[in-house]
Short mmCIF file of C-alpha atoms and ligand atoms in Angstrom, two decimals:
data_model
loop_
_atom_site.label_atom_id
_atom_site.label_comp_id
_atom_site.label_asym_id
_atom_site.label_seq_id
_atom_site.Cartn_x
_atom_site.Cartn_y
_atom_site.Cartn_z
CA UNK A 1 8.50 -10.88 -34.38
CA UNK A 2 11.20 -10.36 -31.36
CA UNK A 3 9.89 -8.45 -28.37
CA UNK A 4 12.41 -6.70 -26.32
CA UNK A 5 11.73 -6.69 -22.39
CA UNK A 6 13.22 -3.53 -20.48
CA UNK A 7 13.55 -4.36 -17.05
CA UNK A 8 15.32 -3.00 -13.62
CA UNK A 9 17.17 -5.94 -12.23
CA UNK A 10 18.82 -5.82 -8.61
CA UNK A 11 22.80 -5.86 -8.29
CA UNK A 12 23.32 -5.57 -4.51
CA UNK A 13 21.28 -5.20 -1.60
CA UNK A 14 21.02 -1.56 -0.37
CA UNK A 15 21.63 -0.73 3.40
CA UNK A 16 19.35 2.23 4.45
CA UNK A 17 18.28 4.25 1.32
CA UNK A 18 18.70 2.38 -1.95
CA UNK A 19 20.80 4.20 -4.57
CA UNK A 20 21.49 3.80 -8.56
CA UNK A 21 24.32 1.48 -7.58
CA UNK A 22 22.05 -1.17 -6.09
CA UNK A 23 20.14 -1.38 -9.61
CA UNK A 24 20.80 -2.13 -13.48
CA UNK A 25 18.76 -1.47 -16.35
CA UNK A 26 18.75 -4.21 -18.86
CA UNK A 27 17.24 -5.00 -22.37
CA UNK A 28 16.53 -8.52 -23.22
CA UNK A 29 14.67 -10.54 -25.85
CA UNK A 30 11.53 -12.26 -24.64
CA UNK A 31 12.08 -16.02 -24.95
CA UNK A 32 9.43 -18.25 -26.57
CA UNK A 33 6.52 -19.20 -24.13
CA UNK A 34 6.29 -22.68 -22.48
CA UNK A 35 2.84 -24.54 -22.11
CA UNK A 36 0.94 -22.83 -18.99
CA UNK A 37 2.99 -19.50 -19.61
CA UNK A 38 1.32 -16.04 -20.59
CA UNK A 39 3.02 -13.16 -22.09
CA UNK A 40 1.90 -10.03 -20.55
CA UNK A 41 2.63 -6.29 -21.80
CA UNK A 42 2.91 -4.34 -18.53
CA UNK A 43 0.98 -1.09 -18.42
CA UNK A 44 1.06 -0.02 -14.73
CA UNK A 45 3.05 -0.98 -11.77
CA UNK A 46 1.68 -0.12 -8.30
CA UNK A 47 4.60 1.11 -6.31
CA UNK A 48 3.99 -0.07 -2.84
CA UNK A 49 5.87 0.02 0.61
CA UNK A 50 6.56 -3.78 0.49
CA UNK A 51 8.63 -3.34 -2.40
CA UNK A 52 11.67 -1.76 -0.22
CA UNK A 53 11.32 -4.71 2.18
CA UNK A 54 11.92 -7.12 -0.56
CA UNK A 55 15.36 -5.88 -1.14
CA UNK A 56 16.73 -7.01 1.94
CA UNK A 57 17.99 -10.65 2.44
CA UNK A 58 15.49 -13.21 4.04
CA UNK A 59 12.56 -10.26 3.76
CA UNK A 60 8.97 -11.39 4.87
CA UNK A 61 7.65 -10.61 1.38
CA UNK A 62 9.33 -12.94 -1.10
CA UNK A 63 12.54 -11.39 -1.57
CA UNK A 64 14.15 -9.79 -5.13
CA UNK A 65 17.06 -12.09 -6.15
CA UNK A 66 20.48 -10.59 -7.10
CA UNK A 67 20.25 -10.33 -10.91
CA UNK A 68 16.51 -10.54 -10.84
CA UNK A 69 13.57 -8.10 -11.22
CA UNK A 70 11.91 -6.29 -8.13
CA UNK A 71 8.85 -7.59 -7.18
CA UNK A 72 5.80 -5.25 -7.75
CA UNK A 73 2.13 -5.87 -8.62
CA UNK A 74 0.86 -4.72 -11.98
CA UNK A 75 -1.79 -4.62 -14.56
CA UNK A 76 -1.48 -5.27 -18.42
CA UNK A 77 -2.54 -6.92 -21.44
CA UNK A 78 -1.97 -10.42 -22.60
CA UNK A 79 -0.01 -10.58 -25.85
CA UNK A 80 0.34 -14.26 -26.12
CA UNK A 81 -0.89 -17.15 -24.41
CA UNK A 82 0.03 -20.87 -24.19
CA UNK A 83 -2.77 -21.25 -21.36
CA UNK A 84 -6.48 -21.95 -22.02
CA UNK A 85 -7.68 -19.57 -19.43
CA UNK A 86 -6.07 -16.48 -21.29
CA UNK A 87 -6.21 -15.13 -24.67
CA UNK A 88 -4.63 -12.09 -26.52
CA UNK A 89 -6.14 -8.90 -25.26
CA UNK A 90 -7.29 -9.77 -21.71
CA UNK A 91 -6.37 -7.49 -19.09
CA UNK A 92 -4.95 -9.12 -16.33
CA UNK A 93 -3.47 -8.26 -12.81
CA UNK A 94 -0.48 -10.11 -11.10
CA UNK A 95 3.01 -10.16 -9.73
CA UNK A 96 4.41 -8.56 -12.72
CA UNK A 97 7.59 -6.78 -11.38
CA UNK A 98 9.78 -3.89 -12.64
CA UNK A 99 9.57 -4.78 -16.26
CA UNK A 100 7.80 -3.83 -19.47
CA UNK A 101 7.21 -7.61 -20.48
CA UNK A 102 6.41 -10.58 -18.10
CA UNK A 103 6.37 -14.01 -18.90
CA UNK A 104 4.05 -15.32 -16.22
CA UNK A 105 2.80 -18.85 -15.12
CA UNK A 106 -1.12 -18.72 -15.77
CA UNK A 107 -1.79 -19.43 -12.17
CA UNK A 108 -0.47 -16.19 -11.03
CA UNK A 109 -2.63 -13.80 -13.11
CA UNK A 110 -6.10 -12.83 -12.47
CA UNK A 111 -8.17 -11.86 -15.53
CA UNK A 112 -9.90 -8.39 -14.87
CA UNK A 113 -13.47 -7.49 -15.62
CA UNK A 114 -13.17 -4.18 -16.88
CA UNK A 115 -16.86 -3.62 -16.64
CA UNK A 116 -16.57 -3.53 -12.89
CA UNK A 117 -13.99 -0.79 -13.00
CA UNK A 118 -10.86 0.16 -15.20
CA UNK A 119 -7.80 -1.93 -14.57
CA UNK A 120 -5.88 0.57 -12.75
CA UNK A 121 -8.49 0.39 -10.07
CA UNK A 122 -7.06 -3.16 -9.01
CA UNK A 123 -3.93 -1.53 -8.01
CA UNK A 124 -5.84 1.04 -6.19
CA UNK A 125 -9.36 1.22 -4.41
CA UNK A 126 -10.06 -2.29 -5.15
CA UNK A 127 -6.42 -3.32 -5.05
CA UNK A 128 -4.97 -6.19 -2.76
CA UNK A 129 -2.47 -3.96 -1.19
CA UNK A 130 -4.30 -0.65 -1.06
CA UNK A 131 -8.25 -1.00 -0.84
CA UNK A 132 -8.48 -4.52 0.36
CA UNK A 133 -5.60 -4.12 3.17
CA UNK A 134 -7.53 -0.82 4.17
CA UNK A 135 -10.89 -2.65 4.37
CA UNK A 136 -9.76 -5.67 6.40
CA UNK A 137 -7.70 -3.42 8.67
CA UNK A 138 -10.45 -1.11 9.48
CA UNK A 139 -13.59 -3.55 9.35
CA UNK A 140 -12.13 -6.90 10.68
CA UNK A 141 -9.12 -5.73 12.77
CA UNK A 142 -10.23 -2.48 13.88
CA UNK A 143 -13.96 -3.19 14.29
CA UNK A 144 -14.73 0.34 13.63
CA UNK A 145 -18.16 1.19 14.91
CA UNK A 146 -20.66 4.27 14.98
CA UNK A 147 -19.18 6.97 17.29
CA UNK A 148 -15.55 5.89 17.08
CA UNK A 149 -12.79 8.47 16.94
CA UNK A 150 -10.35 7.06 14.73
CA UNK A 151 -6.72 8.10 13.72
CA UNK A 152 -4.80 6.83 10.59
CA UNK A 153 -1.16 7.48 10.16
CA UNK A 154 0.42 7.74 6.60
CA UNK A 155 -2.97 9.04 6.08
CA UNK A 156 -2.26 10.66 2.55
CA UNK A 157 -0.60 7.51 1.14
CA UNK A 158 -2.41 4.62 -0.66
CA UNK A 159 -3.64 2.52 2.25
CA UNK A 160 -3.84 5.36 4.53
CA UNK A 161 -6.32 7.32 2.20
CA UNK A 162 -8.67 4.49 1.86
CA UNK A 163 -8.60 3.59 5.40
CA UNK A 164 -9.76 7.12 6.48
CA UNK A 165 -12.49 7.01 4.09
CA UNK A 166 -13.52 3.27 4.83
CA UNK A 167 -13.59 4.23 8.90
CA UNK A 168 -16.09 7.08 7.93
CA UNK A 169 -18.30 4.63 5.87
CA UNK A 170 -18.03 2.07 8.87
CA UNK A 171 -19.56 4.69 11.27
CA UNK A 172 -16.88 6.79 12.70
CA UNK A 173 -17.88 9.79 14.25
CA UNK A 174 -14.25 11.53 13.73
CA UNK A 175 -11.55 10.61 11.51
CA UNK A 176 -8.29 12.07 11.97
CA UNK A 177 -5.18 11.65 9.58
CA UNK A 178 -1.45 11.97 10.42
CA UNK A 179 0.84 13.02 7.29
CA UNK A 180 3.80 15.05 6.28
CA UNK A 181 3.07 18.68 4.90
CA UNK A 182 0.46 20.99 4.87
CA UNK A 183 -0.22 20.19 1.14
CA UNK A 184 -1.09 16.62 2.44
CA UNK A 185 -3.30 17.78 5.53
CA UNK A 186 -5.06 19.81 3.14
CA UNK A 187 -5.84 16.89 0.47
CA UNK A 188 -7.06 14.89 3.45
CA UNK A 189 -9.43 17.43 4.73
CA UNK A 190 -10.63 19.10 1.50
CA UNK A 191 -10.82 16.24 -0.96
CA UNK A 192 -11.09 13.11 1.25
CA UNK A 193 -13.12 14.62 3.95
CA UNK A 194 -11.26 13.84 6.93
CA UNK A 195 -12.51 15.74 9.98
CA UNK A 196 -8.96 16.94 10.61
CA UNK A 197 -5.52 16.27 9.83
CA UNK A 198 -2.24 16.67 11.55
CA UNK A 199 1.29 17.67 9.84
CA UNK A 200 3.89 15.38 11.96
CA UNK A 201 6.72 17.23 10.31
CA UNK A 202 5.61 20.47 11.28
CA UNK A 203 3.44 20.05 14.36
CA UNK A 204 3.53 18.50 17.75
CA UNK A 205 1.56 15.11 17.34
CA UNK A 206 0.68 14.91 20.95
CA UNK A 207 -0.61 18.22 21.52
CA UNK A 208 -2.67 18.29 18.44
CA UNK A 209 -4.14 14.90 19.34
CA UNK A 210 -5.19 16.29 22.55
CA UNK A 211 -6.86 19.05 20.83
CA UNK A 212 -8.56 17.14 18.30
CA UNK A 213 -9.54 14.03 20.43
CA UNK A 214 -10.03 15.27 23.77
CA UNK A 215 -11.88 12.45 24.72
CA UNK A 216 -9.33 9.92 23.44
CA UNK A 217 -8.82 7.54 20.32
CA UNK A 218 -10.96 4.19 19.97
CA UNK A 219 -9.05 3.09 16.83
CA UNK A 220 -5.64 3.64 15.38
CA UNK A 221 -4.54 2.42 12.17
CA UNK A 222 -0.93 2.45 11.97
CA UNK A 223 1.34 2.44 8.78
CA UNK A 224 4.15 4.06 10.31
CA UNK A 225 5.05 2.82 13.74
CA UNK A 226 7.96 4.72 15.60
CA UNK A 227 7.09 7.84 17.47
CA UNK A 228 3.50 8.57 16.09
CA UNK A 229 2.67 5.03 17.52
CA UNK A 230 3.86 6.15 20.86
CA UNK A 231 2.15 9.36 20.69
CA UNK A 232 -1.09 7.81 20.04
CA UNK A 233 -0.50 5.01 22.55
CA UNK A 234 -0.57 7.65 25.43
CA UNK A 235 -4.12 8.86 24.28
CA UNK A 236 -5.93 5.52 23.86
CA UNK A 237 -9.20 4.87 25.64
CA UNK A 238 -10.71 1.69 27.33
CA UNK A 239 -10.91 -0.98 24.64
CA UNK A 240 -9.16 0.76 21.97
CA UNK A 241 -8.01 -1.23 19.06
CA UNK A 242 -4.46 -0.48 17.66
CA UNK A 243 -4.32 -2.11 13.92
CA UNK A 244 -0.68 -2.67 13.01
CA UNK A 245 -0.80 -2.41 9.08
CA UNK A 246 2.83 -1.52 8.51
CA UNK A 247 5.65 0.56 10.17
CA UNK A 248 7.12 2.32 7.18
CA UNK A 249 9.53 4.39 9.37
CA UNK A 250 11.30 1.13 10.17
CA UNK A 251 11.77 -0.12 6.82
CA UNK A 252 15.16 1.27 5.89
CA UNK A 253 16.52 -0.12 8.98
CA UNK A 254 14.71 -3.69 9.52
CA UNK A 255 17.62 -5.31 11.75
CA UNK A 256 17.25 -2.32 13.84
CA UNK A 257 13.30 -2.06 14.64
CA UNK A 258 12.18 0.45 17.41
CA UNK A 259 9.21 -1.20 19.18
CA UNK A 260 6.82 1.12 21.03
CA UNK A 261 8.05 2.55 24.41
CA UNK A 262 4.19 3.21 25.62
CA UNK A 263 3.00 -0.11 25.26
CA UNK A 264 1.91 -0.28 28.90
CA UNK A 265 -1.12 1.60 27.94
CA UNK A 266 -2.40 -1.31 26.51
CA UNK A 267 -2.67 -2.99 30.00
CA UNK A 268 -3.97 0.12 31.46
CA UNK A 269 -6.74 0.49 29.01
CA UNK A 270 -7.55 -2.96 28.13
CA UNK A 271 -6.66 -2.07 24.90
CA UNK A 272 -5.52 -4.44 21.95
CA UNK A 273 -2.80 -4.16 19.63
CA UNK A 274 -3.13 -6.47 16.49
CA UNK A 275 -1.35 -6.70 13.19
CA UNK A 276 -2.41 -8.31 10.03
CA UNK A 277 -1.37 -8.92 6.56
CA UNK A 278 -3.95 -8.88 3.77
CA UNK A 279 -3.38 -12.30 2.85
CA UNK A 280 -4.71 -13.51 6.22
CA UNK A 281 -8.14 -12.57 4.91
CA UNK A 282 -7.93 -14.41 1.66
CA UNK A 283 -11.02 -16.32 2.63
CA UNK A 284 -12.72 -12.94 2.71
CA UNK A 285 -11.56 -11.19 -0.45
CA UNK A 286 -14.90 -11.61 -2.17
CA UNK A 287 -16.79 -9.77 0.46
CA UNK A 288 -14.26 -6.94 0.69
CA UNK A 289 -13.77 -6.63 -2.99
CA UNK A 290 -17.76 -6.65 -3.54
CA UNK A 291 -17.86 -3.76 -0.69
CA UNK A 292 -15.11 -1.86 -2.36
CA UNK A 293 -16.53 -2.02 -5.63
CA UNK A 294 -19.96 -0.63 -4.39
CA UNK A 295 -18.36 2.16 -2.87
CA UNK A 296 -16.45 2.93 -5.74
CA UNK A 297 -19.22 2.82 -8.25
CA UNK A 298 -21.13 4.93 -5.97
CA UNK A 299 -18.28 7.57 -5.89
CA UNK A 300 -18.25 7.04 -1.94
CA UNK A 301 -14.52 6.54 -1.90
CA UNK A 302 -11.93 8.80 -3.70
CA UNK A 303 -8.55 7.15 -4.70
CA UNK A 304 -6.16 9.85 -6.20
CA UNK A 305 -3.60 8.64 -8.38
CA UNK A 306 -0.32 9.74 -9.14
CA UNK A 307 1.38 8.26 -12.50
CA UNK A 308 5.18 8.35 -13.03
CA UNK A 309 6.67 7.50 -16.07
CA UNK A 310 9.52 5.06 -17.46
CA UNK A 311 10.54 1.43 -16.10
CA UNK A 312 13.86 2.98 -15.81
CA UNK A 313 12.76 5.18 -13.18
CA UNK A 314 11.56 2.24 -11.04
CA UNK A 315 14.24 2.81 -8.21
CA UNK A 316 13.80 6.43 -8.19
CA UNK A 317 9.80 6.23 -8.04
CA UNK A 318 10.26 3.55 -5.21
CA UNK A 319 12.29 6.09 -3.09
CA UNK A 320 9.86 8.72 -3.81
CA UNK A 321 7.24 6.48 -2.02
CA UNK A 322 9.52 6.12 0.87
CA UNK A 323 9.94 9.73 1.16
CA UNK A 324 6.65 10.87 0.71
CA UNK A 325 6.78 12.50 -2.59
CA UNK A 326 3.35 11.40 -3.79
CA UNK A 327 -0.31 11.80 -2.94
CA UNK A 328 -2.77 8.86 -2.94
CA UNK A 329 -1.69 5.73 -5.05
CA UNK A 330 1.78 5.79 -6.36
CA UNK A 331 1.93 4.03 -10.00
CA UNK A 332 4.23 3.73 -12.28
CA UNK A 333 3.42 3.50 -16.04
CA UNK A 334 6.40 1.53 -17.54
N1 NAP B 401 -0.41 -5.32 6.40
C1 NAP B 401 -0.62 -5.29 5.00
O1 NAP B 401 -0.99 -6.46 4.41
C2 NAP B 401 -0.23 -4.27 4.09
C3 NAP B 401 -0.36 -4.44 2.82
C4 NAP B 401 -0.09 -3.37 2.01
C5 NAP B 401 0.60 -1.98 2.72
N2 NAP B 401 0.70 -2.14 4.01
C6 NAP B 401 1.45 -0.94 4.69
O2 NAP B 401 0.81 0.10 4.51
C7 NAP B 401 1.49 0.88 4.65
C8 NAP B 401 1.30 2.22 3.64
O3 NAP B 401 1.81 1.39 2.44
P1 NAP B 401 1.46 2.12 0.75
O4 NAP B 401 2.12 1.23 0.03
O5 NAP B 401 0.03 2.57 0.79
O6 NAP B 401 2.38 3.56 0.98
P2 NAP B 401 1.97 4.99 0.93
O7 NAP B 401 1.22 5.29 1.99
O8 NAP B 401 1.33 5.50 -0.33
O9 NAP B 401 3.49 5.83 0.87
C9 NAP B 401 4.22 5.66 2.29
C10 NAP B 401 3.95 6.91 2.87
O10 NAP B 401 4.61 6.66 4.21
C11 NAP B 401 4.93 7.99 4.73
N3 NAP B 401 6.21 7.78 5.32
C12 NAP B 401 7.33 7.62 4.91
N4 NAP B 401 8.22 7.58 5.96
C13 NAP B 401 7.71 7.89 7.05
C14 NAP B 401 8.17 8.20 8.39
N5 NAP B 401 9.27 7.92 8.85
N6 NAP B 401 7.31 8.83 9.42
C15 NAP B 401 6.02 9.07 8.72
N7 NAP B 401 5.42 8.71 7.88
C16 NAP B 401 6.51 8.04 6.80
C17 NAP B 401 5.01 8.82 3.54
O11 NAP B 401 3.96 9.90 3.54
P3 NAP B 401 4.51 11.35 4.29
O12 NAP B 401 4.81 12.39 3.35
O13 NAP B 401 3.14 11.58 5.16
O14 NAP B 401 5.59 11.09 5.33
C18 NAP B 401 4.75 7.90 2.38
O15 NAP B 401 3.98 8.81 1.44
C19 NAP B 401 2.92 0.59 5.03
O16 NAP B 401 3.39 0.53 6.30
C20 NAP B 401 2.93 -0.89 4.32
O17 NAP B 401 3.88 -1.49 4.62
C21 NAP B 401 0.52 -3.34 4.78
#
C-alpha cells in the first residue's frame, strides 16, 4: 500500500520574519525502507524557538536545506521498521521535521516508555528543548538555592514556564516572570504560582523590578536578551548568576545581534554570565529526566500545552511562536 508524505519544505531563506514565499507544501510517496531505517507516522511536532534559526544560512543548529523539510522534534508511531530495535506500533521521539511521515535512520530515534508519561510529555515537561533545558539552566548553570530571588524572561513560553517552576522547587524564595500581555502575567501567577509577573509590553520593566525585587536579583534565566537583559543587569547583586538560555528578541536579525549595554555590572557585582546549550549536559540527561519525571508524576510541575493543527500550517505556527501567540508549549498535530 502506498503512503503519501505531506510536508513543508524551505524554498528560500527569509530575511527577518518568514512569509509564505519561503515555504512550499509538497505531497510525495514514501520510498521503500533501506536496512537500518524506520518509517514513523508523525503525531505531534514541538514548535521550538530554535527552528527559526535553522532557516538561516550557516545556523548554529543544523540548518534546513533549500528544498528540504524544516528541522523539528516530534513524537509519533512506527509504521514499518528495518531495524531490530524498533517494531510497528512503538511510540518514538526524534528529529521528525515538518512532515506527516518520516523515514529515519534508527539511531536518531528513541523508543518511549509511555508508562512513565504520555508521548507528548517528551516534547514538553520532560522534553530535551523544554524541561531538560530549563532544568540544567536553573540547577546546573544558575545554581539556584534556598532564598534566591529568581527572574525568568520569556516566562510564559515553554522553557520559561518550566524554569520558573524548577526555580521554586530548587528553593527560590521569590520567582518573578516577565512576559508579554496581562493574560500571560495572570497565567504565570494564577496557574504556575509565580510570585509575581511583569508585562513587558505594557509596564516599565526596570521600575517593576525595583518594586518586586527591592534587594536585587540573584539569578536571571534569560530567554529573550535585548533591553530586558539590560534592565536586569542594572539590578543584580553580589555573586548573581545570569543564565543565557536564549535571546529570542534577536533571532530574526542574527547578523546584527545587540549585546548587553550594562555588562560592566558583572564586574561591579562579581557576577557571572554563563551561556549553555542543553546538549552540553548530555552526560547528565538521566539525572535531569529522572527528577523531571518525579516532579511530573507528583503534579509539582504544570506544562500547559497549546495544540495547533495541520502540517500545512507549520510556517504560520512557527511565526506564532516568535510573536508570542501561545501559552506554555506550542505543539503542532500534523
Ligand atoms: N540553550 C538551549 O539549549 C535552549 C534549548 C531550547 C530553547 N532555548 C531558548 O529558550 C527560549 C524559549 O524557547 P521556547 O522554544 O521555549 O519558546 P517559547 O518561550 O515557548 O516562545 C517564545 C516566546 O518568546 C517571547 N518573545 C518573542 N519575541 C520576544 C521579544 N522581542 N521580547 C521578549 N519576548 C519575546 C514570546 O512571548 P511573549 O508573548 O512573552 O513575548 C514567545 O512566546 C529561546 O530563546 C530559545 O532559543 C535554549
